[in-house]
Amino acid sequence: MLVKEVIDIIEEFAPPAYAEDFDNVGLLVGDKSTTVTGALITLDTLEGVVDEAIEKNCNLIISFHPIIFSRLKKLTGKDYVQKTVIKAIKNDIAIYAIHTALDNQYKGVNDMISEKIGLNNRQILIPRKDSIKKLTTFVPNEQAAEVRKALFSIGGGSIGNYDNCSFNLKGEGSFKPNEDANPVIGKRGEVHLEEETQIGLIYPSHLEKKLLQALFNAHPYEEVAYEINALENENQHLGMGMIGELETAEDEKSFLERIKNQFNCGCIRHSELREKPIKKVAVLGGSGSFAINPAKAAGADIYLTADLKYHDFYKGDKNFVLADIGHYESEQFTKDLLHSYLTKKISNFALILAETNTNPIKYI
């Protein structure tokens, strides 16, 4: 199996089109045409992780965080980033980073956190608006079912827990082929009227190229008429953070103690407690100060995230608690999520969870 084939499987799960603009996801080091001997799955790629990959005969590292985040102008081994990249290149080890492409997935980072905590009725905290489009096309009635089937097979017409969704309207289309045309229906130089079905369906924007190719392949006409419109609809299955409810409300201190134990936190920094039970919980793995207001607006009793600054904690109030459980701690189960997904898809080589602890923060 080639590195490219592994990447295709990863990107079915977390399309890079949905990574944040500031991010650096994808293949960072290596050649896509390399045959994979084994893959090491890690949260961070450091020198020690590359050493572990060498030891375990893995020539592909699948990392959550990108080791190359800002521009690299030199490769002299001056810092930990350059040292890591140089060692990977010298040992023909490819590095792929998934980061916010997975953060934004419904079954991604924050769903994993929610699962660990035991949250029900989960919803995306900040749904994306720029990821849904609508395709409208016009097909002879006899071929309408075949074209719909082709579009559905690519993933068109999926809405939440439903698929094969479309709206179909019968009408009459007209066209006149010119002398250079090669019409399937009608004659050159003559206006033709055809009973057609107008098919309309929505699709996630990252599938557009594949969807149009499926349309052109299945459609009987030489020239395919179609329209594409970007929608403002919020995508309820794509976006940052998650909010859900505990089965049974818990005392604040007991809840925080449970989180500290479950996530093996060195400590949990939090705003003033409210002396009220915790029922509704918002989560966002990694740096999540930008989602404080959405968490509060969604009615969360507590918001679990990381990298909160001093003044962020002032945003807690008598109805809302902020808790910083640590960056590494909040995302540590991400590699288990990736391992679980990939082992269901790949059996050609070993998929190994990295044992190297990459948490740079230590506690006394």
Short mmCIF file of C-alpha atoms in Angstrom, two decimals:
data_model
loop_
_atom_site.label_atom_id
_atom_site.label_comp_id
_atom_site.label_asym_id
_atom_site.label_seq_id
_atom_site.Cartn_x
_atom_site.Cartn_y
_atom_site.Cartn_z
CA MET A 1 0.00 0.00 0.00
CA LEU A 2 1.35 3.42 -0.96
CA VAL A 3 1.47 6.52 1.24
CA LYS A 4 -0.99 8.14 -1.18
CA GLU A 5 -3.53 5.34 -0.65
CA VAL A 6 -3.30 5.76 3.13
CA ILE A 7 -3.76 9.51 2.74
CA ASP A 8 -6.89 8.95 0.63
CA ILE A 9 -8.39 6.86 3.44
CA ILE A 10 -7.52 9.46 6.08
CA GLU A 11 -8.98 12.26 3.99
CA GLU A 12 -12.26 10.42 3.49
CA PHE A 13 -12.62 10.69 7.26
CA ALA A 14 -11.28 14.23 7.67
CA PRO A 15 -11.16 16.16 4.37
CA PRO A 16 -8.36 18.78 4.43
CA ALA A 17 -10.78 21.23 2.79
CA TYR A 18 -12.33 21.69 6.23
CA ALA A 19 -9.10 22.47 8.06
CA GLU A 20 -8.82 26.05 9.34
CA ASP A 21 -7.12 28.58 7.06
CA PHE A 22 -4.22 29.10 9.48
CA ASP A 23 -3.42 25.40 9.65
CA ASN A 24 -0.85 23.26 7.84
CA VAL A 25 -2.39 19.84 7.25
CA GLY A 26 -1.55 17.06 4.80
CA LEU A 27 1.69 15.36 3.83
CA LEU A 28 4.47 17.48 5.35
CA VAL A 29 7.46 15.23 4.68
CA GLY A 30 7.96 12.37 2.24
CA ASP A 31 6.91 10.93 -1.10
CA LYS A 32 3.33 9.83 -1.78
CA SER A 33 4.53 7.00 -4.01
CA THR A 34 6.47 5.27 -1.21
CA THR A 35 5.28 1.80 -0.15
CA VAL A 36 4.27 1.80 3.52
CA THR A 37 6.03 -0.70 5.80
CA GLY A 38 4.16 0.43 8.91
CA ALA A 39 2.46 3.52 10.34
CA LEU A 40 3.01 5.10 13.75
CA ILE A 41 0.07 7.14 15.07
CA THR A 42 0.91 10.01 17.41
CA LEU A 43 -0.39 13.28 18.79
CA ASP A 44 2.86 15.14 18.04
CA THR A 45 5.85 14.36 15.83
CA LEU A 46 9.10 14.93 17.72
CA GLU A 47 12.60 13.48 17.39
CA GLY A 48 11.72 10.78 19.92
CA VAL A 49 8.69 9.80 17.86
CA VAL A 50 10.83 9.49 14.72
CA ASP A 51 13.22 7.29 16.71
CA GLU A 52 10.27 5.12 17.74
CA ALA A 53 9.14 4.88 14.11
CA ILE A 54 12.63 3.73 13.08
CA GLU A 55 12.72 1.16 15.87
CA LYS A 56 9.31 -0.23 14.91
CA ASN A 57 9.95 -0.25 11.13
CA CYS A 58 7.35 2.41 10.40
CA ASN A 59 8.09 4.68 7.46
CA LEU A 60 4.90 6.73 7.89
CA ILE A 61 3.99 8.86 10.91
CA ILE A 62 0.36 9.93 11.15
CA SER A 63 0.32 12.90 13.50
CA PHE A 64 -2.47 15.05 14.88
CA HIS A 65 -0.39 18.23 15.27
CA PRO A 66 1.77 19.40 12.32
CA ILE A 67 5.48 19.53 13.15
CA ILE A 68 5.85 22.18 10.41
CA PHE A 69 3.43 24.96 11.29
CA SER A 70 5.18 28.17 10.27
CA ARG A 71 7.40 28.56 7.24
CA LEU A 72 10.72 26.72 7.28
CA LYS A 73 13.43 28.89 5.72
CA LYS A 74 16.35 26.68 6.69
CA LEU A 75 17.08 23.06 7.61
CA THR A 76 20.19 23.32 9.79
CA GLY A 77 19.01 21.45 12.87
CA LYS A 78 18.88 24.66 14.90
CA ASP A 79 15.60 23.88 16.69
CA TYR A 80 13.42 20.87 17.55
CA VAL A 81 11.32 21.29 14.39
CA GLN A 82 14.32 21.24 12.06
CA LYS A 83 15.95 18.35 13.93
CA THR A 84 12.78 16.29 13.65
CA VAL A 85 12.30 16.99 9.94
CA ILE A 86 15.96 16.26 9.13
CA LYS A 87 15.85 12.93 10.98
CA ALA A 88 12.63 11.94 9.17
CA ILE A 89 14.10 12.81 5.76
CA LYS A 90 17.37 10.97 6.47
CA ASN A 91 15.43 7.82 7.38
CA ASP A 92 12.86 8.05 4.54
CA ILE A 93 9.97 8.53 6.94
CA ALA A 94 6.88 10.36 5.70
CA ILE A 95 4.90 12.61 8.07
CA TYR A 96 1.20 13.34 7.62
CA ALA A 97 -0.68 15.82 9.88
CA ILE A 98 -4.46 15.93 10.23
CA HIS A 99 -5.07 18.59 12.94
CA THR A 100 -8.08 20.92 12.45
CA ALA A 101 -9.45 18.80 9.60
CA LEU A 102 -10.24 16.30 12.37
CA ASP A 103 -11.21 19.00 14.89
CA ASN A 104 -14.04 20.00 12.57
CA GLN A 105 -15.45 16.50 12.07
CA TYR A 106 -18.59 15.44 13.95
CA LYS A 107 -16.97 12.12 14.86
CA GLY A 108 -13.64 13.77 15.50
CA VAL A 109 -11.66 15.16 18.42
CA ASN A 110 -14.52 16.66 20.39
CA ASP A 111 -16.82 13.70 19.95
CA MET A 112 -14.04 11.56 21.45
CA ILE A 113 -13.84 13.88 24.48
CA SER A 114 -17.63 13.82 24.81
CA GLU A 115 -17.62 10.02 24.66
CA LYS A 116 -15.04 9.82 27.45
CA ILE A 117 -17.07 12.20 29.63
CA GLY A 118 -20.36 10.45 28.88
CA LEU A 119 -22.31 13.19 27.10
CA ASN A 120 -25.64 12.50 25.43
CA ASN A 121 -27.58 14.55 22.85
CA ARG A 122 -24.35 15.84 21.32
CA GLN A 123 -24.32 18.77 18.94
CA ILE A 124 -21.59 20.79 17.22
CA LEU A 125 -20.91 23.90 19.28
CA ILE A 126 -19.92 26.18 16.36
CA PRO A 127 -21.37 24.73 13.13
CA ARG A 128 -19.72 25.75 9.85
CA LYS A 129 -21.63 27.78 7.29
CA ASP A 130 -19.34 27.54 4.28
CA SER A 131 -19.50 23.83 3.58
CA ILE A 132 -22.87 23.06 1.94
CA LYS A 133 -23.74 23.56 -1.72
CA LYS A 134 -26.71 22.73 -3.92
CA LEU A 135 -26.62 21.11 -7.34
CA THR A 136 -29.53 21.43 -9.76
CA THR A 137 -29.53 19.55 -13.06
CA PHE A 138 -32.01 18.55 -15.79
CA VAL A 139 -32.27 14.98 -17.07
CA PRO A 140 -34.60 13.11 -19.47
CA ASN A 141 -37.22 11.32 -17.37
CA GLU A 142 -36.03 7.85 -18.38
CA GLN A 143 -32.47 8.50 -17.15
CA ALA A 144 -33.34 10.47 -14.00
CA ALA A 145 -33.11 7.46 -11.64
CA GLU A 146 -29.70 6.48 -13.04
CA VAL A 147 -28.29 10.00 -12.62
CA ARG A 148 -29.66 10.27 -9.06
CA LYS A 149 -28.06 6.95 -8.18
CA ALA A 150 -24.69 8.12 -9.50
CA LEU A 151 -24.86 11.35 -7.48
CA PHE A 152 -25.95 9.55 -4.31
CA SER A 153 -23.07 7.07 -4.64
CA ILE A 154 -20.57 9.94 -4.33
CA GLY A 155 -22.24 11.31 -1.19
CA GLY A 156 -24.61 13.84 -2.72
CA GLY A 157 -28.01 14.22 -1.10
CA SER A 158 -26.89 13.48 2.47
CA ILE A 159 -28.53 15.49 5.26
CA GLY A 160 -27.49 14.52 8.79
CA ASN A 161 -28.71 10.98 9.43
CA TYR A 162 -30.45 10.76 6.03
CA ASP A 163 -29.05 10.05 2.58
CA ASN A 164 -30.44 9.72 -0.99
CA CYS A 165 -32.24 13.05 -0.43
CA SER A 166 -33.31 15.03 -3.50
CA PHE A 167 -36.19 17.08 -4.86
CA ASN A 168 -37.49 16.19 -8.31
CA LEU A 169 -39.72 18.29 -10.54
CA LYS A 170 -41.01 17.19 -13.94
CA GLY A 171 -41.19 19.67 -16.80
CA GLU A 172 -40.32 20.29 -20.43
CA GLY A 173 -36.85 21.23 -21.64
CA SER A 174 -35.99 22.70 -25.03
CA PHE A 175 -32.80 22.87 -27.08
CA LYS A 176 -31.56 23.15 -30.67
CA PRO A 177 -28.33 21.35 -31.59
CA ASN A 178 -26.08 23.26 -33.97
CA GLU A 179 -24.24 21.74 -36.93
CA ASP A 180 -21.22 20.76 -34.78
CA ALA A 181 -23.33 19.00 -32.15
CA ASN A 182 -23.67 15.25 -31.75
CA PRO A 183 -27.05 15.00 -29.99
CA VAL A 184 -28.23 11.82 -28.28
CA ILE A 185 -31.79 13.12 -28.57
CA GLY A 186 -33.08 15.50 -31.27
CA LYS A 187 -31.66 16.58 -34.64
CA ARG A 188 -29.14 19.21 -35.70
CA GLY A 189 -30.76 22.53 -36.60
CA GLU A 190 -34.15 21.62 -35.11
CA VAL A 191 -35.69 22.76 -31.82
CA HIS A 192 -36.39 19.74 -29.65
CA LEU A 193 -38.75 19.52 -26.67
CA GLU A 194 -37.98 16.82 -24.10
CA GLU A 195 -39.85 15.68 -20.99
CA GLU A 196 -37.24 16.14 -18.27
CA THR A 197 -36.80 15.87 -14.51
CA GLN A 198 -35.20 18.69 -12.60
CA ILE A 199 -33.08 17.11 -9.85
CA GLY A 200 -31.95 19.20 -6.89
CA LEU A 201 -29.74 17.99 -4.04
CA ILE A 202 -27.25 19.33 -1.52
CA TYR A 203 -23.71 18.07 -0.97
CA PRO A 204 -20.64 18.84 1.16
CA SER A 205 -18.43 21.25 -0.77
CA HIS A 206 -15.32 19.04 -0.69
CA LEU A 207 -17.11 16.48 -2.90
CA GLU A 208 -17.81 18.92 -5.74
CA LYS A 209 -15.20 17.66 -8.21
CA LYS A 210 -16.19 14.01 -7.75
CA LEU A 211 -19.90 14.84 -7.86
CA LEU A 212 -19.62 16.73 -11.15
CA GLN A 213 -17.57 13.93 -12.68
CA ALA A 214 -20.28 11.45 -11.66
CA LEU A 215 -22.91 13.74 -13.18
CA PHE A 216 -21.07 14.04 -16.50
CA ASN A 217 -20.46 10.28 -16.66
CA ALA A 218 -24.08 9.32 -15.95
CA HIS A 219 -25.88 12.06 -17.88
CA PRO A 220 -26.94 11.10 -21.43
CA TYR A 221 -26.60 14.58 -22.99
CA GLU A 222 -23.53 15.81 -24.84
CA GLU A 223 -23.80 19.14 -22.99
CA VAL A 224 -24.97 18.84 -19.38
CA ALA A 225 -26.99 21.73 -17.99
CA TYR A 226 -26.48 22.27 -14.26
CA GLU A 227 -26.39 24.98 -11.60
CA ILE A 228 -24.35 25.19 -8.38
CA ASN A 229 -25.29 27.45 -5.49
CA ALA A 230 -23.47 28.01 -2.20
CA LEU A 231 -25.81 27.84 0.78
CA GLU A 232 -25.74 29.74 4.05
CA ASN A 233 -27.13 26.76 5.96
CA GLU A 234 -25.18 25.75 9.05
CA ASN A 235 -23.67 22.29 8.76
CA GLN A 236 -24.83 20.49 11.89
CA HIS A 237 -22.23 17.74 11.37
CA LEU A 238 -19.19 19.94 10.80
CA GLY A 239 -17.59 22.55 13.00
CA MET A 240 -15.65 23.31 16.15
CA GLY A 241 -16.44 22.08 19.65
CA MET A 242 -19.32 20.03 20.96
CA ILE A 243 -22.04 20.35 23.59
CA GLY A 244 -24.05 17.63 25.28
CA GLU A 245 -25.67 16.54 28.51
CA LEU A 246 -24.69 14.23 31.32
CA GLU A 247 -27.08 11.35 32.01
CA THR A 248 -27.34 12.56 35.60
CA ALA A 249 -26.35 15.96 36.95
CA GLU A 250 -23.13 15.96 39.00
CA ASP A 251 -21.75 18.10 41.79
CA GLU A 252 -19.21 20.59 40.39
CA LYS A 253 -16.24 19.45 42.46
CA SER A 254 -17.05 15.77 41.93
CA PHE A 255 -17.33 16.35 38.19
CA LEU A 256 -13.98 18.15 38.02
CA GLU A 257 -12.30 15.45 40.09
CA ARG A 258 -13.67 12.83 37.69
CA ILE A 259 -12.35 14.76 34.69
CA LYS A 260 -8.96 15.17 36.38
CA ASN A 261 -8.72 11.40 36.88
CA GLN A 262 -10.11 10.40 33.47
CA PHE A 263 -7.80 12.74 31.57
CA ASN A 264 -4.86 12.33 33.94
CA CYS A 265 -4.59 16.10 34.35
CA GLY A 266 -1.71 17.49 36.37
CA CYS A 267 -4.17 20.12 37.50
CA ILE A 268 -7.38 21.80 36.34
CA ARG A 269 -7.55 25.59 36.38
CA HIS A 270 -11.12 26.85 36.64
CA SER A 271 -13.19 29.95 37.26
CA GLU A 272 -15.25 30.40 40.40
CA LEU A 273 -17.69 27.54 41.01
CA ARG A 274 -21.42 28.31 41.07
CA GLU A 275 -22.52 25.91 43.80
CA LYS A 276 -24.91 24.35 41.28
CA PRO A 277 -24.97 20.87 39.65
CA ILE A 278 -23.32 20.26 36.27
CA LYS A 279 -25.67 18.93 33.59
CA LYS A 280 -24.87 20.59 30.25
CA VAL A 281 -21.21 20.44 29.18
CA ALA A 282 -19.38 22.12 26.29
CA VAL A 283 -15.98 20.85 25.15
CA LEU A 284 -13.29 21.90 22.70
CA GLY A 285 -9.96 20.09 22.55
CA GLY A 286 -6.85 22.24 22.41
CA SER A 287 -6.83 26.06 22.48
CA GLY A 288 -10.46 27.07 22.87
CA SER A 289 -10.75 30.59 24.25
CA PHE A 290 -12.48 31.68 21.01
CA ALA A 291 -15.47 29.46 21.87
CA ILE A 292 -16.17 30.79 25.38
CA ASN A 293 -19.07 32.99 24.27
CA PRO A 294 -20.67 30.31 22.03
CA ALA A 295 -20.46 27.83 24.93
CA LYS A 296 -22.10 30.33 27.25
CA ALA A 297 -24.77 31.20 24.67
CA ALA A 298 -25.56 27.49 24.20
CA GLY A 299 -26.45 27.25 27.89
CA ALA A 300 -23.49 25.16 29.05
CA ASP A 301 -23.00 24.85 32.79
CA ILE A 302 -19.28 24.29 32.22
CA TYR A 303 -16.87 24.60 29.32
CA LEU A 304 -13.85 22.27 29.16
CA THR A 305 -10.96 23.38 26.95
CA ALA A 306 -7.29 24.41 27.20
CA ASP A 307 -4.82 27.30 26.98
CA LEU A 308 -7.06 29.84 28.71
CA LYS A 309 -5.38 33.11 29.69
CA TYR A 310 -5.77 35.02 32.95
CA HIS A 311 -8.45 37.40 31.66
CA ASP A 312 -10.42 34.60 30.00
CA PHE A 313 -11.45 33.34 33.42
CA TYR A 314 -13.31 36.59 34.11
CA LYS A 315 -15.85 35.41 31.53
CA GLY A 316 -17.09 32.79 33.97
CA ASP A 317 -20.11 33.86 36.01
CA LYS A 318 -22.75 32.57 38.40
CA ASN A 319 -24.25 30.40 35.64
CA PHE A 320 -21.11 29.34 33.78
CA VAL A 321 -17.79 27.72 34.75
CA LEU A 322 -14.61 27.71 32.66
CA ALA A 323 -12.16 24.84 33.09
CA ASP A 324 -8.71 24.50 31.52
CA ILE A 325 -7.80 20.81 31.57
CA GLY A 326 -4.58 21.14 29.53
CA HIS A 327 -3.85 21.08 25.79
CA TYR A 328 -2.24 17.65 25.63
CA GLU A 329 -4.71 16.22 28.12
CA SER A 330 -7.75 17.37 26.14
CA GLU A 331 -6.46 15.87 22.87
CA GLN A 332 -4.60 12.78 24.09
CA PHE A 333 -7.27 10.30 22.98
CA THR A 334 -7.17 11.57 19.38
CA LYS A 335 -4.54 9.02 18.39
CA ASP A 336 -6.83 6.25 19.70
CA LEU A 337 -9.59 7.63 17.48
CA LEU A 338 -7.32 7.57 14.42
CA HIS A 339 -6.03 4.09 15.25
CA SER A 340 -9.57 2.74 15.63
CA TYR A 341 -10.68 4.24 12.31
CA LEU A 342 -7.65 3.13 10.31
CA THR A 343 -7.56 -0.45 11.64
CA LYS A 344 -11.07 -0.91 10.25
CA LYS A 345 -9.89 0.26 6.83
CA ILE A 346 -6.34 -1.10 6.52
CA SER A 347 -4.94 -4.59 7.05
CA ASN A 348 -1.89 -4.42 4.73
CA PHE A 349 0.61 -3.36 7.41
CA ALA A 350 1.00 -2.62 11.11
CA LEU A 351 -0.75 0.43 12.57
CA ILE A 352 0.98 1.21 15.85
CA LEU A 353 0.05 3.66 18.62
CA ALA A 354 3.10 5.69 19.59
CA GLU A 355 4.29 5.17 23.17
CA THR A 356 6.40 8.33 23.30
CA ASN A 357 4.85 10.91 25.65
CA THR A 358 4.97 14.22 23.77
CA ASN A 359 3.40 16.43 26.46
CA PRO A 360 5.86 19.33 26.93
CA ILE A 361 4.20 20.46 30.19
CA LYS A 362 5.17 18.85 33.48
CA TYR A 363 3.59 19.32 36.90
CA ILE A 364 4.95 19.37 40.45
#
